[in-house]
Structures are given as C-alpha cells and as structure tokens.
PDB file of C-alpha atoms in Angstrom:
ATOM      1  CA  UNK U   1      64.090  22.439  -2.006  1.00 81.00           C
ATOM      2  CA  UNK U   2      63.525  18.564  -1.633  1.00 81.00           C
ATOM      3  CA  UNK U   3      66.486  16.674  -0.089  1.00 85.00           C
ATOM      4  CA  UNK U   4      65.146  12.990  -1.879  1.00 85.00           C
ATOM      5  CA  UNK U   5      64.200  12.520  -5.106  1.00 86.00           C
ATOM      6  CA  UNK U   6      62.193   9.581  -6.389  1.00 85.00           C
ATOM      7  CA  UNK U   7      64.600   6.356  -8.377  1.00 87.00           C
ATOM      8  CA  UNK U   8      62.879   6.582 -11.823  1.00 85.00           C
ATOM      9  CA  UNK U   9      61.749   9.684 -12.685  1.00 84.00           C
ATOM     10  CA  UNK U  10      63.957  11.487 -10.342  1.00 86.00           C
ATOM     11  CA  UNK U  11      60.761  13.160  -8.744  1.00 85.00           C
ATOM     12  CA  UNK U  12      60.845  15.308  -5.634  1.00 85.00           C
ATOM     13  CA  UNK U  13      60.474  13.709  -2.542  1.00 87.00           C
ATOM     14  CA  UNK U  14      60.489  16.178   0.875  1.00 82.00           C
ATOM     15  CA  UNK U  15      61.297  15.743   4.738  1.00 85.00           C
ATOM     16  CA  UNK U  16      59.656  17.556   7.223  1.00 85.00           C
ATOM     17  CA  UNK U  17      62.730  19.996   7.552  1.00 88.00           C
ATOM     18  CA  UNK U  18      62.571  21.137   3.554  1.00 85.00           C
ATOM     19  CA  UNK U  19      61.168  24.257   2.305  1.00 87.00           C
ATOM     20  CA  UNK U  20      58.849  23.197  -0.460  1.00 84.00           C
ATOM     21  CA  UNK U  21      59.581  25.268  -3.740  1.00 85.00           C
ATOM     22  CA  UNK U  22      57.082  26.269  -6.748  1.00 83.00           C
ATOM     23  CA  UNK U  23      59.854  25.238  -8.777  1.00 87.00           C
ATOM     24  CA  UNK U  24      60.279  21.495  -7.413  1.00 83.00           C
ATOM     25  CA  UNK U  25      56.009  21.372  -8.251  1.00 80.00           C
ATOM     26  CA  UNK U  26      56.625  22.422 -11.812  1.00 84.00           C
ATOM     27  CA  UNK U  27      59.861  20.456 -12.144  1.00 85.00           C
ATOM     28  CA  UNK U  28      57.312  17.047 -11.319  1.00 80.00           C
ATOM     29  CA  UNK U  29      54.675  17.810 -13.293  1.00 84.00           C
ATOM     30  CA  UNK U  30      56.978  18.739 -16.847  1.00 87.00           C
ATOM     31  CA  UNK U  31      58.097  15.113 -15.794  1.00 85.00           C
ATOM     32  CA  UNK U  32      55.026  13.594 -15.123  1.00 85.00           C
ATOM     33  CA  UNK U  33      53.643  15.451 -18.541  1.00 85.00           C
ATOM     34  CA  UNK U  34      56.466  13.865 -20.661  1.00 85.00           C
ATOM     35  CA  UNK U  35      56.583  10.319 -19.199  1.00 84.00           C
ATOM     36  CA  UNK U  36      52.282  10.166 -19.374  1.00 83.00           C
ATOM     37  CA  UNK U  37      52.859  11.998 -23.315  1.00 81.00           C
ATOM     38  CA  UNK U  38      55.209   8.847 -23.938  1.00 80.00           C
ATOM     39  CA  UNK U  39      52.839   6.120 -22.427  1.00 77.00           C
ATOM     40  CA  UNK U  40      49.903   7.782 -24.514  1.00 73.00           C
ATOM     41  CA  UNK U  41      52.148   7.424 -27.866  1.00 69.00           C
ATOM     42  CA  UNK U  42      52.884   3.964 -27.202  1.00 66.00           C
ATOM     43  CA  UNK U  43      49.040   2.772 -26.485  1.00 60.00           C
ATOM     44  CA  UNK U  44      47.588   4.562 -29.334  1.00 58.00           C
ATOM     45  CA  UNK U  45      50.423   2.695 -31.652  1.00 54.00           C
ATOM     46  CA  UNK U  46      48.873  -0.597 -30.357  1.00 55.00           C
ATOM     47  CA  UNK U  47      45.757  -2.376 -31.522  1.00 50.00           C
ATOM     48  CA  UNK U  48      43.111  -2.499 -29.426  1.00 59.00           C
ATOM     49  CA  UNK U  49      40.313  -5.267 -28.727  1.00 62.00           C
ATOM     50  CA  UNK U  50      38.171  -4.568 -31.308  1.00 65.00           C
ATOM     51  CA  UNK U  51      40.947  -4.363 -34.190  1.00 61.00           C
ATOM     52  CA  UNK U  52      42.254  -7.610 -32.506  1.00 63.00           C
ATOM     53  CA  UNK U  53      38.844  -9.270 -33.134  1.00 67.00           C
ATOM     54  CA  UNK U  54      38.528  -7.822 -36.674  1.00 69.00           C
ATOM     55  CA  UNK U  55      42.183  -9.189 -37.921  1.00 66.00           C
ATOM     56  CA  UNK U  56      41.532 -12.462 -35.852  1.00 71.00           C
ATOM     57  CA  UNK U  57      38.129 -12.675 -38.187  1.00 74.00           C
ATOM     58  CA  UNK U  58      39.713 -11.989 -41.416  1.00 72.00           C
ATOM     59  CA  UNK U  59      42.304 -15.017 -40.733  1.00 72.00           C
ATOM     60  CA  UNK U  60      39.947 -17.654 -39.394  1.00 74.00           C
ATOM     61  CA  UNK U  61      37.733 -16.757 -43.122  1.00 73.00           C
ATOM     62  CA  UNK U  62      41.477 -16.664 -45.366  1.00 65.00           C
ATOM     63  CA  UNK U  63      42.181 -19.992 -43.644  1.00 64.00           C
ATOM     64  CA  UNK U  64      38.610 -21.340 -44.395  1.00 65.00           C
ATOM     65  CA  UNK U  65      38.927 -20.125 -47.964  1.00 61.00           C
ATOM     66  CA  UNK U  66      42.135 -20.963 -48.513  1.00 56.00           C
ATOM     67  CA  UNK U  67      41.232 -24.711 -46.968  1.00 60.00           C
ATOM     68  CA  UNK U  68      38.546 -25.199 -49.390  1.00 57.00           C
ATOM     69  CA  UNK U  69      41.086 -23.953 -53.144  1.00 57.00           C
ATOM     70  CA  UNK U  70      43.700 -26.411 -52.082  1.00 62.00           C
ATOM     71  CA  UNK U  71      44.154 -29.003 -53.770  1.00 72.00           C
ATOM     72  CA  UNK U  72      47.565 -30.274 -52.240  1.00 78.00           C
ATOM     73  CA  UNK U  73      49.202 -30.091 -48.734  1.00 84.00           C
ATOM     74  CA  UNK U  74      53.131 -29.613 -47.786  1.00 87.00           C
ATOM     75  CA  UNK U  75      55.034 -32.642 -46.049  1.00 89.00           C
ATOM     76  CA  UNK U  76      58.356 -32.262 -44.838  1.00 92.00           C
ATOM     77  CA  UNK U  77      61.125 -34.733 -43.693  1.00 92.00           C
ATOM     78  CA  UNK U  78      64.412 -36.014 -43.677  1.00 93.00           C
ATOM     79  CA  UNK U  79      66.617 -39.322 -43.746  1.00 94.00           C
ATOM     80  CA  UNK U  80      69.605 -40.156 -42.947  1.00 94.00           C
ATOM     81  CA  UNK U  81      71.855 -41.918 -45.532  1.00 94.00           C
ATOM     82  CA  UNK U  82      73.265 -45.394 -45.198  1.00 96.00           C
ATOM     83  CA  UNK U  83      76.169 -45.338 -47.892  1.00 95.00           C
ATOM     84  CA  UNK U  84      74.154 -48.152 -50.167  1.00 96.00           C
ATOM     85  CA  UNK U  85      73.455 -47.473 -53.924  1.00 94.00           C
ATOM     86  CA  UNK U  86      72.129 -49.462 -56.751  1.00 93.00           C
ATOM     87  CA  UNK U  87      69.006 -50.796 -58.160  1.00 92.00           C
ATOM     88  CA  UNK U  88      69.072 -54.200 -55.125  1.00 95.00           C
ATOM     89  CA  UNK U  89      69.114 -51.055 -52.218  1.00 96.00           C
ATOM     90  CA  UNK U  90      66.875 -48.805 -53.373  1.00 94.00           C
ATOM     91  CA  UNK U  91      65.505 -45.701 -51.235  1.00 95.00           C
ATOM     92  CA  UNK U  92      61.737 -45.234 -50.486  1.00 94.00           C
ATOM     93  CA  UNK U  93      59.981 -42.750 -48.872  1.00 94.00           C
ATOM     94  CA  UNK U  94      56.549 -43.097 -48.378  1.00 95.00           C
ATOM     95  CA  UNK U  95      53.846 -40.367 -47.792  1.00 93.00           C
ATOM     96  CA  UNK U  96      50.621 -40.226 -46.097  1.00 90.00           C
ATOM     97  CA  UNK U  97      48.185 -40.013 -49.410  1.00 88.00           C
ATOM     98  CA  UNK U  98      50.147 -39.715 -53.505  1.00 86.00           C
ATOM     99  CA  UNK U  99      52.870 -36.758 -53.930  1.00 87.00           C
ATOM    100  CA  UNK U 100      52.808 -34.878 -56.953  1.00 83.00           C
ATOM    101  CA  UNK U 101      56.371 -33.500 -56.429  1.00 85.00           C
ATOM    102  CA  UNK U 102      58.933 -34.779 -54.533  1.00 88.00           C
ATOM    103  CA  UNK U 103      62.434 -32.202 -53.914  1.00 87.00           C
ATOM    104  CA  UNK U 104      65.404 -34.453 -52.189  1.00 88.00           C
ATOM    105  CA  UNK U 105      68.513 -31.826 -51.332  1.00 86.00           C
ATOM    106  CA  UNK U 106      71.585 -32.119 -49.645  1.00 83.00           C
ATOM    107  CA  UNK U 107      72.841 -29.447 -46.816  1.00 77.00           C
ATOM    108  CA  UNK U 108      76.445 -30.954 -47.819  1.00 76.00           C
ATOM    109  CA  UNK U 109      76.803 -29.897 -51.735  1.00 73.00           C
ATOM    110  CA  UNK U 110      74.076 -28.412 -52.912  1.00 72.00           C
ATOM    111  CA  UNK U 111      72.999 -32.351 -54.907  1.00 76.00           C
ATOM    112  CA  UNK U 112      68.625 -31.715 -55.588  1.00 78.00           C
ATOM    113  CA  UNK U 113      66.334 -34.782 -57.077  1.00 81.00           C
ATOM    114  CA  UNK U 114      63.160 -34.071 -58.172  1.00 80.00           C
ATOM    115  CA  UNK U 115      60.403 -36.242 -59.007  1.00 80.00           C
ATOM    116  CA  UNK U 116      57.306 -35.850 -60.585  1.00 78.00           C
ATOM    117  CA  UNK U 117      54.382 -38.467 -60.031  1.00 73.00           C
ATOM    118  CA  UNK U 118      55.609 -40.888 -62.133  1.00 61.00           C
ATOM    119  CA  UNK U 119      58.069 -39.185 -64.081  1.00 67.00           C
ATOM    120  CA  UNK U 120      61.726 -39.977 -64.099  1.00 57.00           C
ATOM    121  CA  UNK U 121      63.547 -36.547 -63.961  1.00 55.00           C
ATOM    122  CA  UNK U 122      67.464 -35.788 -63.872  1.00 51.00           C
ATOM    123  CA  UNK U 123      68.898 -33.531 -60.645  1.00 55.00           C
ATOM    124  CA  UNK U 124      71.657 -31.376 -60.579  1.00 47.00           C
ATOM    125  CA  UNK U 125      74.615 -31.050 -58.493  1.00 51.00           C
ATOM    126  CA  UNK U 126      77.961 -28.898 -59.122  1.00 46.00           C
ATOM    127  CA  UNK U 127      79.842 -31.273 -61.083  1.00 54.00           C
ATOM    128  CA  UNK U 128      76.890 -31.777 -63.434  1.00 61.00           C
ATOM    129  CA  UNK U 129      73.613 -33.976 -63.473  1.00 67.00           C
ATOM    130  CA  UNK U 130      72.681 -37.548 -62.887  1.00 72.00           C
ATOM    131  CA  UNK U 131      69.981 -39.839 -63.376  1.00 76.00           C
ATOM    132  CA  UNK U 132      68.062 -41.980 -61.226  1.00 81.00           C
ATOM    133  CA  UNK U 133      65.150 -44.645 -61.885  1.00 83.00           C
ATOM    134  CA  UNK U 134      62.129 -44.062 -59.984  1.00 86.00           C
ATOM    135  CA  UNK U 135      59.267 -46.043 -59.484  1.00 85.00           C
ATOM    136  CA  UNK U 136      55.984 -44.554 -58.243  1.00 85.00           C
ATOM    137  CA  UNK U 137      53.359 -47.071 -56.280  1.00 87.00           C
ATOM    138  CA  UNK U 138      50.589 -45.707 -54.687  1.00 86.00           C
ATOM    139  CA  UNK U 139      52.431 -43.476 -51.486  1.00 90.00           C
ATOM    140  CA  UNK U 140      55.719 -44.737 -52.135  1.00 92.00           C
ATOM    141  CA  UNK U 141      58.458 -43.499 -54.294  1.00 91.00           C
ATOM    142  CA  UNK U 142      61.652 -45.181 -54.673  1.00 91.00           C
ATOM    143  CA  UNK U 143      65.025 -44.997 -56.824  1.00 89.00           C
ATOM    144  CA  UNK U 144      68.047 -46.242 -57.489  1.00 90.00           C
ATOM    145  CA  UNK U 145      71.641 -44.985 -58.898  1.00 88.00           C
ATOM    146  CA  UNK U 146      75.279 -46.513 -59.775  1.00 88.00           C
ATOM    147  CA  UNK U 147      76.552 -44.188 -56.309  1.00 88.00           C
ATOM    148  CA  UNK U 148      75.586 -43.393 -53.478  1.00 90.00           C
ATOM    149  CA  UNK U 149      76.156 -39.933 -53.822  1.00 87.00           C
ATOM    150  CA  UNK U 150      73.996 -40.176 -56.908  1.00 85.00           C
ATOM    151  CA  UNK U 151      71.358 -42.022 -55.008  1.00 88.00           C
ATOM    152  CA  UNK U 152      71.551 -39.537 -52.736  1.00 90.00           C
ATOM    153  CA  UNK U 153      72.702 -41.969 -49.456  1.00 92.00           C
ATOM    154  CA  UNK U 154      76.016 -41.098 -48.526  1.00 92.00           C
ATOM    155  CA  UNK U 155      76.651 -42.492 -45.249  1.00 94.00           C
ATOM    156  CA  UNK U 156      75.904 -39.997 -42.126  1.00 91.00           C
ATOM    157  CA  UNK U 157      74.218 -37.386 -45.023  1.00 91.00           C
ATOM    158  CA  UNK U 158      70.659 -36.208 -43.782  1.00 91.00           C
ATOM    159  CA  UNK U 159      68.846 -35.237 -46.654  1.00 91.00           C
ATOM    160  CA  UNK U 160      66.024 -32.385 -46.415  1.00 90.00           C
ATOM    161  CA  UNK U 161      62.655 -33.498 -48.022  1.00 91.00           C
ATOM    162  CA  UNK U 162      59.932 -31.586 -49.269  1.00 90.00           C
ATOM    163  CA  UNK U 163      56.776 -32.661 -51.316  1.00 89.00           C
ATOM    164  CA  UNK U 164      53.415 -31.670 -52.213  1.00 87.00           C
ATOM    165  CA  UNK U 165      50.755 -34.165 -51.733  1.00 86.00           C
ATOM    166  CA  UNK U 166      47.537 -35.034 -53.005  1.00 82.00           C
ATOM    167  CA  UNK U 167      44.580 -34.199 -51.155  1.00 75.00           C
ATOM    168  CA  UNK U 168      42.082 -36.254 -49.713  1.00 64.00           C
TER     169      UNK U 168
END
C-alpha cells in the first residue's frame, strides 16, 4: 500500500519501503478513467476551429447584408440639464447627418419627448402630458416649454438620448 498520495486526484504515490498493491493500480486508473471521461465531455461540448470559422463567416455576410438594407443608424447621448426653460433658452441637440426620431427620457420620473422629423409631438410623464415647440434645421433639433421640467432641463438632470438617423 502507498504511503503518499498525489494533491488532486489523490493518486498513489510509493516509497521504496511500500509494498505495491494490484488494488492501488486499479484504484489510479478508475481515477484516471473518470477525470480523462470528464475532460472528453467538456471538449466535445466546445466548438472547434472549423465551426469557429463557419459561425465567424455567417456574421461577417449578416453584417454585410444587414449594412447594405439599412437605411438609418442608432446615436446615443446624454445632457445634462441647466434649470432654463422657455422659448429665449431653448435646447438643441445636434446629430451627425438628419434624425428621423428623436426619444429624450428622464432616469428621475419616467418624463419621454419624442420627435419626429419635423413634427411637433406631445410626451408623457406621470402627472399627464405636455407640449413642446420644436424646430427641425438640417442636424439640429431644438424646443422650448413654459418649465423646465417640461423642457426637459431640470438643473443637475442627465437626460438619456436615443435617435435614429438618416443615412448617408
């Protein structure tokens, strides 16, 4: 019987002075046979190179194809507000090439302004729904409201931005 035994697999390790036992052999290998078993189940579970280069194909033509239907792209952003309202301190944003859609929202209560290219349209909070005038030039979209809140430019606020643009 081995005196040592091996840290991970607990495998049978002898001195010179221990009698070495048929049942210390097959001990080690119904070890060794479960722990290679395990390894096998795990490798055949992962992909390998040539089902890597297959999937990595099929994206790069998706991306081409999807590159070539679009006809808008996604821009993101945020502002912070200032506190200052009405139609002499108006907020702009403006975009790298003409939005289609602009969404405004606030992380604080829930306020969302949408705009359509050059559409007015009414948002909605909780306590109901307010107008603001927007003008559309070019990149540029700006508006105005009788609050700040309204406006959506409280003071400290950072408003989340999301619009689809044009493409070139």
């Amino acid at each position: 019987m081995s005196t040592n035994q091996t840290t991970n697999y607990e495998l049978n390790q002898w001195l010179s002075t221990d009698q070495v036992l048929r049942t210390d052999f097959n001990a080690d290998n119904a070890k060794l046979d479960a722990a290679l078993a395990d390894l096998a189940g795990q490798v055949t579970e992962k992909a390998d190179a040539v089902d890597l280069n297959t999937l990595s194909s099929t994206v790069a033509e998706h991306t081409t194809a999807l590159t070539g239907c679009g006809n808008c792209q996604i821009y993101t952003t945020t502002y912070a507000g200032t506190g200052t309202y009405g139609e002499d301190r108006k907020n702009s944003l403006t975009f790298s090439s003409v939005p289609w859609l602009v969404v405004i929202a606030s992380r604080n209560d829930g306020t969302i302004m949408t705009a359509l290219n050059g559409q007015p349209t009414s948002w909605a909070r909780a306590s109901g729904a307010a107008w603001n005038e927007l003008t559309w030039s070019g990149n540029t979209l700006s508006w105005y409201s009788t609050s700040a809140d309204s406006q959506l430019n409280e003071r400290g606020e950072v408003y989340q931005v999301a619009a689809l643009l044009k493409a070139e």
